[in-house]
CSV table of C-alpha atoms in Angstrom, one decimal:
chain,number,residue,atom,x,y,z
A,1,MET,CA,0.1,0.0,0.1
A,2,PRO,CA,1.5,3.3,-1.0
A,3,PRO,CA,2.2,5.9,1.7
A,4,LEU,CA,-0.5,8.6,2.3
A,5,THR,CA,-0.1,12.1,1.2
A,6,GLU,CA,0.4,14.5,4.2
A,7,SER,CA,-3.1,15.9,4.2
A,8,GLU,CA,-4.8,12.2,3.9
A,9,PHE,CA,-2.5,11.0,7.1
A,10,LEU,CA,-3.5,14.4,8.9
A,11,ALA,CA,-7.2,13.7,8.4
A,12,LEU,CA,-6.7,10.0,9.4
A,13,ALA,CA,-4.6,10.9,12.5
A,14,ASP,CA,-7.1,13.6,13.4
A,15,ALA,CA,-10.0,11.1,13.2
A,16,GLU,CA,-8.1,8.5,15.4
A,17,LEU,CA,-7.2,11.0,18.1
A,18,GLY,CA,-10.9,11.9,18.3
A,19,ARG,CA,-11.7,8.3,18.6
A,20,ILE,CA,-9.1,7.7,21.2
A,21,GLU,CA,-10.6,10.6,23.3
A,22,ARG,CA,-14.1,9.2,23.0
A,23,THR,CA,-13.0,5.8,23.9
A,24,VAL,CA,-10.8,6.8,27.0
A,25,GLU,CA,-13.8,9.1,28.2
A,26,ARG,CA,-16.4,6.1,27.9
A,27,ALA,CA,-14.0,3.5,29.4
A,28,ALA,CA,-12.7,6.0,32.3
A,29,ASP,CA,-16.5,6.4,33.2
A,30,GLU,CA,-17.2,2.5,33.2
A,31,ALA,CA,-14.1,1.9,35.3
A,32,ASP,CA,-14.6,4.9,37.5
A,33,ALA,CA,-11.3,6.2,36.8
A,34,ASP,CA,-10.3,9.9,37.2
A,35,ILE,CA,-8.6,10.8,33.9
A,36,GLU,CA,-8.5,14.4,32.7
A,37,ILE,CA,-8.4,14.6,29.0
A,38,GLY,CA,-7.2,17.4,26.9
A,39,ARG,CA,-6.5,18.1,23.2
A,40,VAL,CA,-4.8,20.9,21.5
A,41,GLY,CA,-4.4,20.2,17.8
A,42,ASN,CA,-2.5,17.1,17.0
A,43,VAL,CA,-1.7,16.5,20.9
A,44,LEU,CA,-4.0,14.5,23.0
A,45,THR,CA,-3.0,14.4,26.8
A,46,LEU,CA,-4.3,12.2,29.5
A,47,GLU,CA,-3.5,13.2,33.0
A,48,PHE,CA,-4.1,10.9,35.9
A,49,ASP,CA,-4.6,11.4,39.8
A,50,ASP,CA,-0.9,10.9,40.5
A,51,GLY,CA,0.1,13.7,38.1
A,52,SER,CA,1.3,11.5,35.6
A,53,LYS,CA,0.4,11.7,31.9
A,54,ILE,CA,0.1,9.8,28.7
A,55,ILE,CA,0.8,12.0,25.6
A,56,ILE,CA,-0.4,10.9,22.1
A,57,ASN,CA,0.3,12.8,19.1
A,58,SER,CA,0.5,12.4,15.3
A,59,GLN,CA,3.9,12.7,13.6
A,60,ALA,CA,3.1,13.5,9.8
A,61,PRO,CA,6.6,13.1,8.4
A,62,MET,CA,6.7,9.4,9.8
A,63,GLN,CA,3.0,8.8,9.5
A,64,GLU,CA,3.0,7.6,12.9
A,65,LEU,CA,1.0,8.1,16.1
A,66,TRP,CA,3.4,8.5,19.0
A,67,VAL,CA,2.6,7.6,22.7
A,68,ALA,CA,4.7,8.8,25.5
A,69,ALA,CA,3.6,6.9,28.7
A,70,ARG,CA,5.3,5.9,32.1
A,71,ALA,CA,6.0,2.6,30.5
A,72,GLY,CA,8.0,4.4,27.8
A,73,GLY,CA,8.0,5.9,24.4
A,74,PHE,CA,5.9,4.0,21.4
A,75,HIS,CA,5.5,4.5,17.8
A,76,PHE,CA,2.4,3.2,16.0
A,77,ARG,CA,1.8,3.0,12.3
A,78,ARG,CA,-1.2,2.2,10.1
A,79,ASN,CA,-1.2,-1.4,8.9
A,80,ASP,CA,-4.1,-3.1,7.2
A,81,GLY,CA,-6.6,-0.7,9.0
A,82,ARG,CA,-5.0,-0.8,12.4
A,83,TRP,CA,-2.5,1.2,14.3
A,84,VAL,CA,0.3,-1.2,15.4
A,85,ASP,CA,3.4,-0.7,17.5
A,86,THR,CA,6.4,-0.5,14.9
A,87,ARG,CA,8.4,-2.8,17.2
A,88,THR,CA,6.2,-5.3,18.6
A,89,GLY,CA,3.0,-5.3,16.4
A,90,GLU,CA,0.8,-4.7,19.4
A,91,GLU,CA,-2.5,-3.0,18.4
A,92,LEU,CA,-2.8,0.5,19.7
A,93,TYR,CA,-5.9,0.0,21.8
A,94,VAL,CA,-4.5,-3.0,23.5
A,95,ALA,CA,-1.3,-1.2,24.4
A,96,LEU,CA,-3.3,1.9,25.6
A,97,SER,CA,-5.5,-0.2,27.8
A,98,ARG,CA,-2.5,-1.4,29.5
A,99,TYR,CA,-0.8,2.1,29.9
A,100,VAL,CA,-4.0,3.7,31.1
A,101,SER,CA,-4.6,0.8,33.4
A,102,GLN,CA,-1.2,1.1,34.9
A,103,GLN,CA,-1.3,4.9,35.4
A,104,SER,CA,-4.9,5.0,36.7
A,105,ASP,CA,-4.8,1.9,39.2
A,106,ALA,CA,-8.0,0.8,37.6
A,107,ASP,CA,-9.0,-1.9,35.2
A,108,VAL,CA,-9.6,0.2,31.9
A,109,SER,CA,-10.3,-1.7,28.7
A,110,LEU,CA,-10.3,0.6,25.5
A,111,VAL,CA,-12.4,-0.7,22.7
A,112,ALA,CA,-12.5,1.7,19.8
A,113,ASP,CA,-16.0,2.7,18.5
C-alpha cells in the first residue's frame, strides 16, 4: 500500500485522536477512573490523579502516532486498517488499555468505537 499524502495522513490521524479521546472518556467512566483529557491540535493528553500523563500525538513526516507513557515511548503505524506498534506489532488500543490501567490504578479496557 503506498504511503498516504500528508493531508490524507493528517485527516486519518485527527479522526483517530478523536476516537481515542471518546474511547478513553467512555472507558474511564465505566471503570470509575479519574482521567483528565485534553486536546490541542494534534496532541492528546491524558492526566491521572498522581500527576502522571500519557501523551499521544501524530507525526506526519513518519506517518505515525506516538505515545509517551510511564512505560516508555512507542510509535504506531497504520497497517491493514489498524494502528500497530512498529517494534512489537501490538495493536494501539490493546497497548493503550495497559498504559491507562497502569497509570490510573484501575482496570480500563479501551475498545474503539
